[in-house]
Coordinates of C-alpha atoms in Angstrom, one line a residue:
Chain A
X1 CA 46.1 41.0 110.9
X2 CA 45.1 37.8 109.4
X3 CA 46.2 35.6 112.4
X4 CA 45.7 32.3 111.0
X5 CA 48.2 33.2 107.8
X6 CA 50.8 34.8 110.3
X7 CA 50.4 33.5 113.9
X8 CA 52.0 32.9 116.0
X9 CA 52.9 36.5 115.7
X10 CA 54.1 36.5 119.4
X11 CA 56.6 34.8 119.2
X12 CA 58.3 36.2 116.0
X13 CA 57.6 39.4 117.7
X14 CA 59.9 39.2 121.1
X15 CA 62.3 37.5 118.3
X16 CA 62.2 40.4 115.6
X17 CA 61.9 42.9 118.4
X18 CA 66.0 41.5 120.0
X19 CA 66.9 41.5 116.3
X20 CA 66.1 45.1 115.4
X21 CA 67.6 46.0 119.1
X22 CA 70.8 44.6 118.4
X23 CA 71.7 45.9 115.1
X24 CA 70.5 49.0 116.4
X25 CA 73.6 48.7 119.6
X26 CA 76.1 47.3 117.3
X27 CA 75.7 49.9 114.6
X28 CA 76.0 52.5 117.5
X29 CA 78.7 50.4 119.3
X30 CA 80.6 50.1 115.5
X31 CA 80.8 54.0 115.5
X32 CA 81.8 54.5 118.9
X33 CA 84.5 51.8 118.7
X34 CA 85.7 53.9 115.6
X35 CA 86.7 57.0 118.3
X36 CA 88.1 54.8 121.1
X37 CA 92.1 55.4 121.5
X38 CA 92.8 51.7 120.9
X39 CA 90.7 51.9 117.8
X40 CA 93.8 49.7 116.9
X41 CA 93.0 46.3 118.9
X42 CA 89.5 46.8 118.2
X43 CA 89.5 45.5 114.4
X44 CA 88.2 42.4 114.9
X45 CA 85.6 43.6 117.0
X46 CA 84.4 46.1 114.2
X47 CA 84.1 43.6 111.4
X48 CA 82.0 41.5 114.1
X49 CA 79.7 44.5 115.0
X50 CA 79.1 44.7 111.0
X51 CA 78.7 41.9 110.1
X52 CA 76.0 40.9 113.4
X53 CA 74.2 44.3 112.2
X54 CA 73.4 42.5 108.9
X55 CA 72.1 39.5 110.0
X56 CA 70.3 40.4 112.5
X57 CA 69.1 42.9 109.9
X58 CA 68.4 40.0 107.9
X59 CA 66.6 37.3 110.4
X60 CA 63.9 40.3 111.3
X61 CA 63.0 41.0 107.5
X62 CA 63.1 37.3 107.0
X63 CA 61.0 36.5 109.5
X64 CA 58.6 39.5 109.5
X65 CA 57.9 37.8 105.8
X66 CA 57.2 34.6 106.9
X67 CA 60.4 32.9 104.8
X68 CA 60.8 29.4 104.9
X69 CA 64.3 29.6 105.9
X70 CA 63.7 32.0 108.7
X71 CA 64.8 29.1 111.5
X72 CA 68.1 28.8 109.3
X73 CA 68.7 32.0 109.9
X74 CA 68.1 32.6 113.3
X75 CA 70.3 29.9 113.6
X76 CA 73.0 31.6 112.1
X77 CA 72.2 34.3 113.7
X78 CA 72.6 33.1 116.8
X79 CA 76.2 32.2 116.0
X80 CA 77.4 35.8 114.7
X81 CA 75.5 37.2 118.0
X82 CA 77.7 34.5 120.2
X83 CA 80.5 35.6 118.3
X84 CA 80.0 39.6 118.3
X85 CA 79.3 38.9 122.4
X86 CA 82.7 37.3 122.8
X87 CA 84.7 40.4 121.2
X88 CA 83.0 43.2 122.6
X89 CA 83.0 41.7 126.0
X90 CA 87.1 42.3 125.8
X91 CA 86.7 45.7 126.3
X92 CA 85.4 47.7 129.1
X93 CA 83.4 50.7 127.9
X94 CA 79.7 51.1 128.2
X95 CA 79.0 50.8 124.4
X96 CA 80.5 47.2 124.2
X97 CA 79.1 46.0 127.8
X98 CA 75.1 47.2 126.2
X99 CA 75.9 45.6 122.7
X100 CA 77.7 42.0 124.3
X101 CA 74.3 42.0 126.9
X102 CA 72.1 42.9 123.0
X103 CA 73.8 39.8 121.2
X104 CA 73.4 37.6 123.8
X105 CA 69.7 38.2 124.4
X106 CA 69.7 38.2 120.3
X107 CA 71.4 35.0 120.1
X108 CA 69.0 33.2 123.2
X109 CA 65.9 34.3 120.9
X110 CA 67.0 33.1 118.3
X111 CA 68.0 30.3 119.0
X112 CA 64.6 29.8 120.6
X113 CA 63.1 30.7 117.5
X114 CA 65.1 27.9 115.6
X115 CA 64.0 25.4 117.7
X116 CA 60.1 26.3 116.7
Chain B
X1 CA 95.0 46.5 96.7
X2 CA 97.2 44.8 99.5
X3 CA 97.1 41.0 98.8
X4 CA 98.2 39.8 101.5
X5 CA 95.4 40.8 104.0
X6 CA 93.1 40.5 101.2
X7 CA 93.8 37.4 99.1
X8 CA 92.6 35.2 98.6
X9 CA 91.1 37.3 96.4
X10 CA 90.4 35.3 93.0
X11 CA 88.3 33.2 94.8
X12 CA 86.3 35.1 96.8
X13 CA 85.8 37.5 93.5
X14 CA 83.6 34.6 91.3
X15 CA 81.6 34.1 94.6
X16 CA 80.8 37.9 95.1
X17 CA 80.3 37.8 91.4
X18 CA 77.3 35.1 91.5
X19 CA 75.9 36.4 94.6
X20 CA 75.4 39.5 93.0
X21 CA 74.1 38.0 89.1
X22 CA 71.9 35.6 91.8
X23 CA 70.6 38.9 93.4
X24 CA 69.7 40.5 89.9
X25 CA 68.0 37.6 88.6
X26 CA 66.1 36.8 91.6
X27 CA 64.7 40.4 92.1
X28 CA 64.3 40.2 88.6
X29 CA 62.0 37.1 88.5
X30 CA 60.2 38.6 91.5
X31 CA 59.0 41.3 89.5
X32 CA 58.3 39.3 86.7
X33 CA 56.5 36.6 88.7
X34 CA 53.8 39.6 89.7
X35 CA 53.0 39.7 86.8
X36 CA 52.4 36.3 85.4
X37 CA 48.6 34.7 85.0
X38 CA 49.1 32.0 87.2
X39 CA 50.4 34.5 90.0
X40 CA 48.6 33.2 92.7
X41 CA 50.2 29.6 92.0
X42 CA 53.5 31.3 92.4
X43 CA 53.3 32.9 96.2
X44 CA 56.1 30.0 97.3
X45 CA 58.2 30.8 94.8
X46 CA 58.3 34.6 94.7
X47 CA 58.8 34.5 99.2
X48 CA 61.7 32.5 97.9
X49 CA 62.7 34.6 95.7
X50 CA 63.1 37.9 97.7
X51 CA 64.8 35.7 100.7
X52 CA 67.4 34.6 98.2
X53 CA 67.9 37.8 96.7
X54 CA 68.7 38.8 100.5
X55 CA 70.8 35.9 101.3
X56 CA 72.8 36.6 98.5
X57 CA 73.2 40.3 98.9
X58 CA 74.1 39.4 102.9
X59 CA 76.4 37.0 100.9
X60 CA 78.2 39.2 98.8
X61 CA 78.9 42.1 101.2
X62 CA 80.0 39.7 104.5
X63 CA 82.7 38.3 101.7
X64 CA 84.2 41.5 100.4
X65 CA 84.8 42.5 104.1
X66 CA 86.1 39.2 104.4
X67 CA 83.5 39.0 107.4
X68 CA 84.8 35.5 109.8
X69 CA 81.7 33.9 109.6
X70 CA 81.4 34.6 105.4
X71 CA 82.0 30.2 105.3
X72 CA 78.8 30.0 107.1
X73 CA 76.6 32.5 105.5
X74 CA 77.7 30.8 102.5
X75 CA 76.7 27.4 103.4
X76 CA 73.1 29.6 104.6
X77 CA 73.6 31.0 100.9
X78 CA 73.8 27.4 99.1
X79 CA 71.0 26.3 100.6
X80 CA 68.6 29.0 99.8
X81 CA 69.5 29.2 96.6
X82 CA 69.0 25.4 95.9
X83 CA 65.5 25.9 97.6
X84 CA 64.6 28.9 95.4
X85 CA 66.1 27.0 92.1
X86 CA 63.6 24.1 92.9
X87 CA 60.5 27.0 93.1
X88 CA 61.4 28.8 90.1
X89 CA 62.0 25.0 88.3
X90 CA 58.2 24.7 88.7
X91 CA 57.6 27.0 86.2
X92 CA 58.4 27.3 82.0
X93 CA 58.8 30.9 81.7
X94 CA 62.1 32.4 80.9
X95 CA 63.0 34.6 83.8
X96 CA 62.2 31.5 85.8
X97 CA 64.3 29.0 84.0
X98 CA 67.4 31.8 84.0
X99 CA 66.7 32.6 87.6
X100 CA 67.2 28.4 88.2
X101 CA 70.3 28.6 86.6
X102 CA 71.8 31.5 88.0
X103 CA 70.7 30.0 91.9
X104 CA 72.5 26.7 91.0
X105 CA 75.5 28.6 89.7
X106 CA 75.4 30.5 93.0
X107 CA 74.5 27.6 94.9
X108 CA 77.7 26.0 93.4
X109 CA 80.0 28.8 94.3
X110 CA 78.8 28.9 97.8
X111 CA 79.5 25.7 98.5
X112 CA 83.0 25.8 97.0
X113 CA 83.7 28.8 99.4
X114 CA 82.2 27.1 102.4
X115 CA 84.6 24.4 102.2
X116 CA 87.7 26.8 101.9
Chain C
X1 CA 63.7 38.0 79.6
X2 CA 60.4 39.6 79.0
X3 CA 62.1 42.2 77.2
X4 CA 58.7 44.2 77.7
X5 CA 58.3 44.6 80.9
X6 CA 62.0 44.9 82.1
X7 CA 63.4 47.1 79.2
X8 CA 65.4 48.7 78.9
X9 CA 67.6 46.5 80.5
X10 CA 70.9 47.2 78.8
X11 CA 70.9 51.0 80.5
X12 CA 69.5 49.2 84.0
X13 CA 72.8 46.7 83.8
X14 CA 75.3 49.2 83.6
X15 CA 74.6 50.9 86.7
X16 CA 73.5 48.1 88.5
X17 CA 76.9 46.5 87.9
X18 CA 78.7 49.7 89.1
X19 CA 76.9 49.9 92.0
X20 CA 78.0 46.0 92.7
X21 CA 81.6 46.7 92.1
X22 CA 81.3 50.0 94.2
X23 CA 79.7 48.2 96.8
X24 CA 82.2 45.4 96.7
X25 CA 85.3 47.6 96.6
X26 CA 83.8 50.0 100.1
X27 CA 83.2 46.9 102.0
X28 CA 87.0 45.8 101.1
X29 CA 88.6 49.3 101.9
X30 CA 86.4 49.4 105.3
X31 CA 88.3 46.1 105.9
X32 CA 91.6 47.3 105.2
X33 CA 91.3 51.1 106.5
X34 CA 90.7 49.0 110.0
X35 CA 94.0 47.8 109.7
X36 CA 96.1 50.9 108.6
X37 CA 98.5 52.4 111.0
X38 CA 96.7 56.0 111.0
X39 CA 93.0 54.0 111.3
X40 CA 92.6 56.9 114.3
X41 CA 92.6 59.7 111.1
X42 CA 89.9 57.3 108.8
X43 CA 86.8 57.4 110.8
X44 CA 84.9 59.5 108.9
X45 CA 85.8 58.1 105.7
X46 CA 85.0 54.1 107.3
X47 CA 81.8 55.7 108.4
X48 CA 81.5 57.0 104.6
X49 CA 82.3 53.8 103.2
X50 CA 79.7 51.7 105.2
X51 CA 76.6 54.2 104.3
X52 CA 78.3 54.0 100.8
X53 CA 78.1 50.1 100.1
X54 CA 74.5 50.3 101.8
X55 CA 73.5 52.9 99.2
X56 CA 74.8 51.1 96.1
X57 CA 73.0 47.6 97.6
X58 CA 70.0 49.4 97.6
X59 CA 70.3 50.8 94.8
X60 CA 71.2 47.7 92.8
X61 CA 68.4 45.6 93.9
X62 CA 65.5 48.4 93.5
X63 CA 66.7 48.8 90.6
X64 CA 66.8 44.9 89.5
X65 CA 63.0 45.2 90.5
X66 CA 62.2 48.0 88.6
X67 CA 61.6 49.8 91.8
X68 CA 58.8 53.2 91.3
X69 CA 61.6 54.9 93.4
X70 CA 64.3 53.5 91.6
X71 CA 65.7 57.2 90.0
X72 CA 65.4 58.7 93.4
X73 CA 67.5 55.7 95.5
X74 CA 69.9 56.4 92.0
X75 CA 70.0 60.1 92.8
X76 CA 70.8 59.8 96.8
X77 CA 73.3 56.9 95.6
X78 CA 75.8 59.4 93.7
X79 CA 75.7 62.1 96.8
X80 CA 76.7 59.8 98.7
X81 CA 79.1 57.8 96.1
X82 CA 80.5 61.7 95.6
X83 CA 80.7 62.0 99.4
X84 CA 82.9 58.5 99.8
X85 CA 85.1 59.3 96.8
X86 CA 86.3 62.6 98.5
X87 CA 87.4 61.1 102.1
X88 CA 89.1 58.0 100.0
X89 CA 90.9 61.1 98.4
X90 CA 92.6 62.0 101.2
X91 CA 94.7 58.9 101.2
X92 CA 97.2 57.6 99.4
X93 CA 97.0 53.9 100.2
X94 CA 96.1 51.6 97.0
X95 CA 92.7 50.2 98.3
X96 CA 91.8 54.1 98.5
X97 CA 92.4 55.0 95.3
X98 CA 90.8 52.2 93.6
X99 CA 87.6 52.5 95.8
X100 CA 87.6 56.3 95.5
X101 CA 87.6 55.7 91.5
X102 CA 84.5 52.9 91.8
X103 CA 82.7 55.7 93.7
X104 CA 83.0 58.3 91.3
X105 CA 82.2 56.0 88.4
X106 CA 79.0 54.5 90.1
X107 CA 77.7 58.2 90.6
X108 CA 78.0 59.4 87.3
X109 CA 76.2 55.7 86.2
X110 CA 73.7 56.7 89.0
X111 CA 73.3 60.3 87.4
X112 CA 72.6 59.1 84.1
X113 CA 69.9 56.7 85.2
X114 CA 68.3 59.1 87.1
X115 CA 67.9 61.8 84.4
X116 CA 66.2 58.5 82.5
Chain D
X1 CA 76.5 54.7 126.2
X2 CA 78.6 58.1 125.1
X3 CA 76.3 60.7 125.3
X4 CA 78.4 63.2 123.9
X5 CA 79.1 61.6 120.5
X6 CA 75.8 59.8 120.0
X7 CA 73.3 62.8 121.4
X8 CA 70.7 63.4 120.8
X9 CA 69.8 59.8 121.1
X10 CA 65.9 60.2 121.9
X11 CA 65.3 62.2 118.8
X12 CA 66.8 59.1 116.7
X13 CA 65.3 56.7 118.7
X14 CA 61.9 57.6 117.8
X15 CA 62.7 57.4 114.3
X16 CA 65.1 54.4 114.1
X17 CA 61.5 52.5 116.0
X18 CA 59.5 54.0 113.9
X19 CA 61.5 52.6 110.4
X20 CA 61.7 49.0 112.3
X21 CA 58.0 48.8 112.9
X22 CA 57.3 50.0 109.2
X23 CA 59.7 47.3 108.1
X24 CA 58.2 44.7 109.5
X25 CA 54.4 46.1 108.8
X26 CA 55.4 46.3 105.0
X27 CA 56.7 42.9 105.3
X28 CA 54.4 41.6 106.7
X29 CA 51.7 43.2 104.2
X30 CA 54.0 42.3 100.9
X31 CA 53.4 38.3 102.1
X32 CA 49.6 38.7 102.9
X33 CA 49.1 40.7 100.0
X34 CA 50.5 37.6 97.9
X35 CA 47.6 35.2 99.5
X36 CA 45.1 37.3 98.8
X37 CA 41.8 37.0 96.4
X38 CA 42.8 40.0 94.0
X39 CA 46.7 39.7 94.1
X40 CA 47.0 40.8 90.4
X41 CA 45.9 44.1 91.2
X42 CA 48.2 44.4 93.6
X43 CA 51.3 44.4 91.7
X44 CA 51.9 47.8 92.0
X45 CA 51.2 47.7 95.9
X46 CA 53.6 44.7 95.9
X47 CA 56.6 46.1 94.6
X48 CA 56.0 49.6 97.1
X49 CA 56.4 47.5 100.1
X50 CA 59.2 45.6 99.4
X51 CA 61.0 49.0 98.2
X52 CA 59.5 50.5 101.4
X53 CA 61.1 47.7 103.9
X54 CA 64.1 48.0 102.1
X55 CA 64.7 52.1 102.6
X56 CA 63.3 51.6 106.0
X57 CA 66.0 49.8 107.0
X58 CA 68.7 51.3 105.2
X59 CA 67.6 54.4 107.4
X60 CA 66.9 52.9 110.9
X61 CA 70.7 51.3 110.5
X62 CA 72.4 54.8 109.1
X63 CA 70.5 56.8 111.3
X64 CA 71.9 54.4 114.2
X65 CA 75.4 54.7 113.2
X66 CA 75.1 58.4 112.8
X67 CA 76.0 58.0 109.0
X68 CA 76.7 61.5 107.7
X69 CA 73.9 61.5 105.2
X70 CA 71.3 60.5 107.8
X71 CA 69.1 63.2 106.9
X72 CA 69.1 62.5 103.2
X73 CA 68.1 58.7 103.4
X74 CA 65.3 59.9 106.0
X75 CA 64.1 62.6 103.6
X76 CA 63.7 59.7 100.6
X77 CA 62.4 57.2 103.2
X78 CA 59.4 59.3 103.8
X79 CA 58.8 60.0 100.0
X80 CA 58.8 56.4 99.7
X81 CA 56.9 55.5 103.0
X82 CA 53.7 58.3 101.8
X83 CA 54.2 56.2 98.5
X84 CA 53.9 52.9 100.2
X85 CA 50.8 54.0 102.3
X86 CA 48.6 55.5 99.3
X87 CA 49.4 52.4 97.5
X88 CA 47.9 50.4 100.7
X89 CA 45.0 52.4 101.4
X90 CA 43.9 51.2 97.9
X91 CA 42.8 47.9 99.8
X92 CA 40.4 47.3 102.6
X93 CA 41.6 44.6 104.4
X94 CA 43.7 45.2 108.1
X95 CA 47.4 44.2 106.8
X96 CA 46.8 46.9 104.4
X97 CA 45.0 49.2 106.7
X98 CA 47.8 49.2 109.4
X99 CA 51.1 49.1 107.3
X100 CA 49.5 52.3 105.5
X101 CA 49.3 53.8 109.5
X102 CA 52.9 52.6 110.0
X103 CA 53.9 54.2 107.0
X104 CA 52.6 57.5 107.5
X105 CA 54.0 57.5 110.8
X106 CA 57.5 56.7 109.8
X107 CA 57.4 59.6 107.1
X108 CA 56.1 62.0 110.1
X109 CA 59.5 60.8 111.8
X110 CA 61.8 60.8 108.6
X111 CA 60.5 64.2 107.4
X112 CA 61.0 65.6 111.6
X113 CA 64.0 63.8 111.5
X114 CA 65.0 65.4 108.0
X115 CA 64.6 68.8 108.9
X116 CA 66.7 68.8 112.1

């Protein structure tokens, strides 16, 4: 690749790479929260895990094409991650301990990311 | 539809609503863009172009789920859009010109919801 | 609009528009099927609606930039739009109904445009 | 994670990494392919790889929510993908060289994915 156009690649990489992990555990934790018994106290936990899926889903495209607004978005990013992190870590199951532990490595890259 | 969980809904609907004409007019003027003489003068503007047409489609969904963090991807929103309307001012074509105006509109709308 | 190049538009806008509104009204019925007293008897249709409003996004912005794949994405869209309307039909809640009917309009709009 | 409900998760995995990497190759490409000498001729190419990102994703997110049309969206994502790379092996520089790799791999994956 042409590595004066798109360096440093390394760094969007380890960035891109937490981004496209965590949609990936909060898709998978969305469906699994869907067959959990208290379903019911999990609402706002679902519309979190949807919503961090999409803009993590965003800041990876973003950045993998160089957008000038890719640090905004990390930024924001960062925040839905925090926030996604904060409501799955109310419940106890496996799914939402490996998705909190994604968004908060998500969120720590990108935030490192915006700060480039 | 209930309007009690829901409502707001009048003024969420003419934000979805401009997020989505933004979308069209912006993927639009992408493909339009590719095509122009002077396309090499335009690789700014069309990088904008396909990171607004994102923003606003992230925009438009996180709303109509009524998403908690939809105020601050709508700020995000207001500010891409402004960027890309300044790009797509650089140039006298049509689809650019509309493209401007439909960005500001948006921009407009975005701002209006962020401040809800 | 270059009317060359993007025509014809007027057969584009109609089913780009009801995927938009199709889109809009699954992302609203995801949010209120959370909150529904028998949310334990939905999860296949939230499932549904989520990989429905991905489907008609897609669609709506390949088609907006005149996509080579544009009929196919249009084709997969109505399965799926089919697919969505059936598990909203199995309940009788307002948000439902209306999204159930956005669905089945958006598929035959996504019909006709791939037999264009 | 629940292995009953989300099993088999290798098989995805494979596929869902497979759709990120050609995601971000496409990417990637579509912005270098906009600096480069002979960027009118690559219209065509231009428009495949942002139509290939986009399907890409939509896939690696279904397929990791276990959307029930999975199978479908993989089977168009490797039309698409074997689309994307023919397009790319038109060119002879790297960024066009390796997203044409990533692409074929992907639609390896998609269509192994498809038929299972």
């Amino acid at each position: 690749m042409n590595s004066t156009l798109m360096a440093p690649n390394a760094q969007y990489q380890s960035c891109i790479d937490s981004c496209n992990k965590c949609m990936q555990l909060c898709e998978e934790c969305f469906r699994m929260c869907l067959s959990e018994p208290d379903v019911k106290a999990r609402e706002h936990c679902i519309v979190d895990l949807v919503d961090c899926a999409e803009i993590c889903r965003t800041a990876a495209t973003t950045m993998a094409r160089r957008g000038y607004h890719a640090n905004d978005i990390c930024n924001l990013c960062a925040i839905i991650c925090d926030e996604c992190a904060s409501e799955c870590s109310k419940f106890n199951d496996e799914h939402c301990r490996m998705c909190a532990d994604a968004c908060r490595q998500c969120a720590d890259e990108c935030r490192r990311m915006r700060a480039m």
